[in-house]
Coordinates of C-alpha atoms in Angstrom, one line a residue:
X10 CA 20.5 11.5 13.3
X11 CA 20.1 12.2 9.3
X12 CA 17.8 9.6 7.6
X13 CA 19.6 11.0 4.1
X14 CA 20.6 8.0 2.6
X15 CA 22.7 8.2 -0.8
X16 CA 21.6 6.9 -4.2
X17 CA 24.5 4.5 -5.4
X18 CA 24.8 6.2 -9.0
X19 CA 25.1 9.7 -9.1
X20 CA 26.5 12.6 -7.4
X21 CA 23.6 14.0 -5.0
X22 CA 22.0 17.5 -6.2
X23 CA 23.1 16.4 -9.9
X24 CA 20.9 15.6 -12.3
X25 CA 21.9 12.0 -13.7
X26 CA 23.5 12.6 -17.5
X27 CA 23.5 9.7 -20.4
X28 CA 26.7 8.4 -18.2
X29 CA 24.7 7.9 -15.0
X30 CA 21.6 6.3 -16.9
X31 CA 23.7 4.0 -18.4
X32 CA 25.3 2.7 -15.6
X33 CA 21.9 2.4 -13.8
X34 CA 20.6 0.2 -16.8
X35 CA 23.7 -1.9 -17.2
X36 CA 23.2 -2.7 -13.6
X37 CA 19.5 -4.4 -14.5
X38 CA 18.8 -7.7 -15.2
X39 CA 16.0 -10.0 -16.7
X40 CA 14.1 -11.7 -13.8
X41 CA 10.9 -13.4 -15.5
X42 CA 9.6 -13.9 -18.9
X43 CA 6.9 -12.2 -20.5
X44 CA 6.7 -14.1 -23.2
X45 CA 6.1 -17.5 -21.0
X46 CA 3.9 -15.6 -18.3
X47 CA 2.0 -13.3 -20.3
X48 CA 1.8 -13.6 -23.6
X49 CA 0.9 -17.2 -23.6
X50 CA -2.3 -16.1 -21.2
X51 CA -3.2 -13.7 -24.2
X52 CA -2.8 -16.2 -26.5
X53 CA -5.1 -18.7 -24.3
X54 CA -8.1 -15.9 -25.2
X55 CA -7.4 -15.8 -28.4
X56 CA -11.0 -18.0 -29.1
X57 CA -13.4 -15.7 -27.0
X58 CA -11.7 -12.4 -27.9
X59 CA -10.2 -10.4 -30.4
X60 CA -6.3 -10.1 -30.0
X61 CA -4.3 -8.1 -32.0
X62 CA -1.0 -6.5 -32.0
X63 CA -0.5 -2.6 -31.8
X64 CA 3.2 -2.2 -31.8
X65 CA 6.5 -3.8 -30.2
X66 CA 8.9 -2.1 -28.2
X67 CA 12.4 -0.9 -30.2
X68 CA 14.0 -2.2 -27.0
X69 CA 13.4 -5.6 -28.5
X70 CA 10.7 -5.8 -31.5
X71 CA 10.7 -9.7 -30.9
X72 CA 10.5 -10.1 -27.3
X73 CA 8.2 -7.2 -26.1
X74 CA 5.5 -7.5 -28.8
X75 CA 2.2 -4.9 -27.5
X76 CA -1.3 -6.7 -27.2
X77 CA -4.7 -5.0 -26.8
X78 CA -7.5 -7.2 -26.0
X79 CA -11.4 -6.4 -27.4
X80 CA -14.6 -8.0 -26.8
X81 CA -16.1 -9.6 -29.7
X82 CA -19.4 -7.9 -29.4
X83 CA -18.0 -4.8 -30.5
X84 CA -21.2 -2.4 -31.1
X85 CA -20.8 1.2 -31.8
X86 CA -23.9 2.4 -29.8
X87 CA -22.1 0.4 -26.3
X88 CA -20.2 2.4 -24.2
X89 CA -16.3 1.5 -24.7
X90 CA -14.8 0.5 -21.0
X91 CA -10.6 1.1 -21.5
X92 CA -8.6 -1.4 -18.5
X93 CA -4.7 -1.0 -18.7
X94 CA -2.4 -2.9 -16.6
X95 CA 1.8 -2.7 -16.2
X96 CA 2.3 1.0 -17.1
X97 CA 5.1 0.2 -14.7
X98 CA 5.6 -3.0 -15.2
X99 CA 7.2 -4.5 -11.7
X100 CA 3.6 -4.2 -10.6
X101 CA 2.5 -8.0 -11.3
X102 CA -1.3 -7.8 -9.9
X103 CA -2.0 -4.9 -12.7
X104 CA -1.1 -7.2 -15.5
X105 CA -2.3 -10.7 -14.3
X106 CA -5.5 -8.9 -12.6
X107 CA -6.0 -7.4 -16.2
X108 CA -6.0 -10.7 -17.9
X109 CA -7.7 -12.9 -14.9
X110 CA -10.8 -10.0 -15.2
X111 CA -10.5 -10.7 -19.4
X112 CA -10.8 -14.7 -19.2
X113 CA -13.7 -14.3 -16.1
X114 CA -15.7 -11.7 -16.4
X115 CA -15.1 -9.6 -19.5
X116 CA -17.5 -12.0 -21.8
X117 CA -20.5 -10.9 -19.5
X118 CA -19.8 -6.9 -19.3
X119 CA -19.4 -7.2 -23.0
X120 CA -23.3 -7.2 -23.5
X121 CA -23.1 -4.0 -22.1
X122 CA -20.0 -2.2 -23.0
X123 CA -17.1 -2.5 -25.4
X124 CA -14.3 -4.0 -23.5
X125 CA -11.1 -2.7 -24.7
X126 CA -8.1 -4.0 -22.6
X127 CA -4.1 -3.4 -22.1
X128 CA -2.9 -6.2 -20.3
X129 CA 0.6 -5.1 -20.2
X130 CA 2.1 -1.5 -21.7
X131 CA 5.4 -2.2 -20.1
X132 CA 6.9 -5.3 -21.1
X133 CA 10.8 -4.6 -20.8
X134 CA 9.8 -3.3 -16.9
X135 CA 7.7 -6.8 -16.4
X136 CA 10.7 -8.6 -17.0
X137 CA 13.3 -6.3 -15.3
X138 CA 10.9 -5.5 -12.6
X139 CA 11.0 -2.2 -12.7
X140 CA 9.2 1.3 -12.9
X141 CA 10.9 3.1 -15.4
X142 CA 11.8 2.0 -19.2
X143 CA 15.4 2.0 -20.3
X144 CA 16.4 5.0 -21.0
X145 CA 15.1 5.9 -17.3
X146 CA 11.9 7.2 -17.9
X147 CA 8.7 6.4 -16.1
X148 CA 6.0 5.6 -18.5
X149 CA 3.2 6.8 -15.9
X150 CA 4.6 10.0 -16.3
X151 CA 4.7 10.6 -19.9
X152 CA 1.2 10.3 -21.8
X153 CA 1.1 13.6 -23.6
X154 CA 1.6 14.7 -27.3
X155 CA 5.0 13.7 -28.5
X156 CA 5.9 11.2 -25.3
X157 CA 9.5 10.8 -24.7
X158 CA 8.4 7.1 -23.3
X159 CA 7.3 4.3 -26.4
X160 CA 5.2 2.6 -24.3
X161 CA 3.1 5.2 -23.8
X162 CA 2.9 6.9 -27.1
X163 CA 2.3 3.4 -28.4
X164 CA -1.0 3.4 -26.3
X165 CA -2.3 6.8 -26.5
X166 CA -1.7 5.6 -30.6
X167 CA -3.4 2.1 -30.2
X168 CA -6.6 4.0 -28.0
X169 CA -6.7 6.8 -30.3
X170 CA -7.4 4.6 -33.7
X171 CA -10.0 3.0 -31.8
X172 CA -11.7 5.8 -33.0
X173 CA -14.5 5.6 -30.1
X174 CA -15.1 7.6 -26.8
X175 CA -13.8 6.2 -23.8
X176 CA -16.7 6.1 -21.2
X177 CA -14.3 4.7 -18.5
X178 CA -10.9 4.1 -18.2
X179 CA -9.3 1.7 -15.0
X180 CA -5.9 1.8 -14.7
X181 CA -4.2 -1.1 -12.7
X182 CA -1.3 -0.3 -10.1
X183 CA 0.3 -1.5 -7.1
X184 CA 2.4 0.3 -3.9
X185 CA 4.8 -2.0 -3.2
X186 CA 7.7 -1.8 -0.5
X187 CA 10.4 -1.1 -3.0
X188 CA 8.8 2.0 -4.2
X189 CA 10.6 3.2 -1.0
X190 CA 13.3 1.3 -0.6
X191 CA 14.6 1.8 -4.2
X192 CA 12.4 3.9 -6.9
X193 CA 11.4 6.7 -5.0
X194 CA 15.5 7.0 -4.2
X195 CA 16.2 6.2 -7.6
X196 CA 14.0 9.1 -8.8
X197 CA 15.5 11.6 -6.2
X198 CA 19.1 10.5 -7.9
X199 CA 18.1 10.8 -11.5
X200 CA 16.8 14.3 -11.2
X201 CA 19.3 15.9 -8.2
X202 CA 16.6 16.4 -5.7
X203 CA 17.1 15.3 -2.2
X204 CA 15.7 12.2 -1.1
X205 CA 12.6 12.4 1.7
X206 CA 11.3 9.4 3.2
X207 CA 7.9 8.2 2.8
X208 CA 5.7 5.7 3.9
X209 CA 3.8 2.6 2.4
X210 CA 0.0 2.2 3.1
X211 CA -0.8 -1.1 4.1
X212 CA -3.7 -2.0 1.9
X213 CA -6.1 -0.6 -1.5
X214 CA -6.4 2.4 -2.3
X215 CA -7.6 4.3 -5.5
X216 CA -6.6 7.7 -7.1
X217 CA -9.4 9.6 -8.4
X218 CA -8.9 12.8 -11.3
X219 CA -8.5 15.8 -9.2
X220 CA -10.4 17.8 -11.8
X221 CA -13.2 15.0 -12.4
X222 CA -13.0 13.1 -9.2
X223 CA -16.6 11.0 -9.3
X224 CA -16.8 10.4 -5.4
X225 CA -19.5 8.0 -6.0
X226 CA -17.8 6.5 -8.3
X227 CA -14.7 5.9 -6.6
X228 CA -16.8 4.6 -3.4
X229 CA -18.4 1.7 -5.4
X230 CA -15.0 0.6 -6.0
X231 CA -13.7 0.5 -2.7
X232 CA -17.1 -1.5 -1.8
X233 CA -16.3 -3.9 -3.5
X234 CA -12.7 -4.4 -3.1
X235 CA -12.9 -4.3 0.7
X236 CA -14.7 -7.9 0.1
X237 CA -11.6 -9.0 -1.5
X238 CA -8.7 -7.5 0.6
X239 CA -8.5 -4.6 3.6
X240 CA -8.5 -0.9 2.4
X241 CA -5.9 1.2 3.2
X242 CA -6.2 3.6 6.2
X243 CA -4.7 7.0 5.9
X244 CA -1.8 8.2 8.1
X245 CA -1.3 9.9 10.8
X246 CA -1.6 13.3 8.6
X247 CA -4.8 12.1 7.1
X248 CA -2.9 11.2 4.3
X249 CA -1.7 8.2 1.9
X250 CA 1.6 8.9 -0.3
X251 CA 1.4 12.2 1.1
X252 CA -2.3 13.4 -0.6
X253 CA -4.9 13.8 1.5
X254 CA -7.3 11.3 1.8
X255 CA -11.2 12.7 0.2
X256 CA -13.0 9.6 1.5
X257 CA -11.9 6.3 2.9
X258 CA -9.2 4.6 0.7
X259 CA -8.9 7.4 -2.4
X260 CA -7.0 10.1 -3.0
X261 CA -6.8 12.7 -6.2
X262 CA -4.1 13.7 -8.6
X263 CA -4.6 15.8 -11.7
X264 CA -4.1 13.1 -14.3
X265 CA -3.6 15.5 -17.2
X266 CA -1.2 17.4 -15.8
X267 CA 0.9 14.6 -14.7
X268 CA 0.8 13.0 -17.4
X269 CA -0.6 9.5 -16.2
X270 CA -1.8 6.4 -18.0
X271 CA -5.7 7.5 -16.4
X272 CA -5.2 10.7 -17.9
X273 CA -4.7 9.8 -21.6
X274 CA -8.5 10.0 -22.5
X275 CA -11.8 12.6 -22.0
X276 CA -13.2 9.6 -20.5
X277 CA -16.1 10.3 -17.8
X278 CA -14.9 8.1 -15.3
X279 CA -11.4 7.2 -14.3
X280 CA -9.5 5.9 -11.4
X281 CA -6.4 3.9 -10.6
X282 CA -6.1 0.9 -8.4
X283 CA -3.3 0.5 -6.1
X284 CA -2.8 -2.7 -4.5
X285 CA -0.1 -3.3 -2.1
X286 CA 0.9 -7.0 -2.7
X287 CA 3.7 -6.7 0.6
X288 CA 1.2 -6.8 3.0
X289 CA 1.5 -10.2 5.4
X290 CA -2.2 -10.3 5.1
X291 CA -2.5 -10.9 1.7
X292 CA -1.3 -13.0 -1.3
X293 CA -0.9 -12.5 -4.8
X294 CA -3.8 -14.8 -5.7
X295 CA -5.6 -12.4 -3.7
X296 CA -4.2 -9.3 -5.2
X297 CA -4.9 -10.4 -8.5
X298 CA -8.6 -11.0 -7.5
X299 CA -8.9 -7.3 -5.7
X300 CA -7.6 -5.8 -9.5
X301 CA -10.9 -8.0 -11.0
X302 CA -12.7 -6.6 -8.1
X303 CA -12.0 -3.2 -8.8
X304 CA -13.0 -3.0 -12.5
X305 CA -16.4 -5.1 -11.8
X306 CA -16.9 -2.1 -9.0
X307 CA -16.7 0.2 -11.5
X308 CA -18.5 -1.5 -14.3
X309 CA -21.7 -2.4 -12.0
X310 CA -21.5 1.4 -10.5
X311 CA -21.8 2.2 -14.6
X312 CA -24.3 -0.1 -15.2
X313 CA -27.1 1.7 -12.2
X314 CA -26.7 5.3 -13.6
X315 CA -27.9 3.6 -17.0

């Protein structure tokens, strides 16, 4: 029996044109608010941090303002520590994990670093709960010179007038059920390919820089996220997402080359979290903690090789 299963915009091995793009976005709606659920937790900060503004989206300049987050502490001879949460913005635990590390834990790792955080890149795709922006275009795929995605060109901008090195950058994610059940399809449609089926680990993992993978690194942030939520096993194939696993619970991509969020700086260290917020054995209190987890892995790994 085929497991083919047919995109429901499109005609399969075509490429989607403006007509097909269209009719995917007119078929999207707006589930939750970012101004309410977001926006008003940055503005809650606003006393122990330095909040500004570094662009809004064209989408909507009014609704999708962009905040970046810095400790106050700022000191040009700390290390600068970039987090970023909802590149794709469906994945809830990357933006509230972002902020829940900012309000508990951020004021203390700013005596050693310069915290610099993205709670939220993707606004419109927090409220639409989806991967891609609308004009069908996956932000965590597009952080290069001239980006066809405003999200990310907006951050590369925002990092970039920082004008500091970025010692470490933690990117927040999460593998979620419906990365199979509709994005990964929906990406097959868009570009004409043929659909394969996948699989969806159940549990963290983290994706390490193919060219700069840090193993140690990478370790001291599965240590401590396995005390918040399970760690994903590989499958069958010794893989997870189809990459083979280098050591329990991480895998590598070349960030540069595909053009993700983790990728954007010459930073020394780099990984991104995935939670998977479906499994029955967790909830999203819990997710939320394993994103705080994750960064204060990294940042106390940091903090020994000092």
């Amino acid at each position: 029996m085929s497991s083919k299963r047919t995109y429901p915009i499109g005609t399969p091995g075509q490429k989607w044109s403006m007509k097909e793009k269209a009719e995917w976005l007119a078929q999207l709606t707006i589930k939750r608010s970012y101004l309410d659920e977001v926006v008003t937790k940055i503005d809650a900060l606003k006393d122990r941090f330095d909040v500004s503004q570094y662009g809004a989206l064209s989408y909507d300049t009014e609704k999708y303002p962009l905040f970046v987050i810095k400790s106050r502490s700022w000191n040009a001879q700390k290390p600068t520590i970039l987090v970023t949460g909802g590149v794709h913005g469906y994945e809830t635990s990357g933006v509230h994990g972002a902020l829940q590390f900012v309000d508990e834990k951020a004021q203390h790792y700013s005596q050693y670093f310069n915290i610099l955080v993205a709670p939220c890149v993707s606004p419109w795709g927090y409220e639409t709960i989806n991967r891609w922006n609308p004009n069908a275009i996956d932000p965590n795929r597009s952080f290069y010179a001239n980006s066809p995605a405003e999200e990310s060109a907006a951050l590369m901008k925002m990092v970039k007038d920082q004008g500091v090195e970025i010692l470490a950058h933690i990117d927040l994610h999460e593998t979620t059920d419906t990365d199979e059940t509709e994005f990964r399809p929906a990406l097959a449609a868009r570009d004409g390919v043929e659909y394969k089926p996948g699989s969806i680990p159940d549990g963290f993992y983290v994706v390490g820089d193919t060219d700069n993978p840090h193993d140690a690194f990478q370790k001291a942030i599965i240590d401590e996220v396995r005390k918040v939520t399970h760690i994903a096993p590989p499958d069958d194939e010794g893989n997870i997402i189809g990459s083979p696993v280098s050591q329990e619970g991480v895998i590598d991509y070349p960030l540069k080359k595909l053009g993700l969020c983790a990728g954007l700086s010459d930073c020394q260290y780099s990984s991104t979290t995935e939670v998977y917020p479906d499994s029955p054995l967790v909830t999203p209190s819990e997710c939320n903690n394993a994103q705080v987890a994750a960064i204060v892995g990294a940042l106390e790994y940091i903090l020994r090789q000092q």
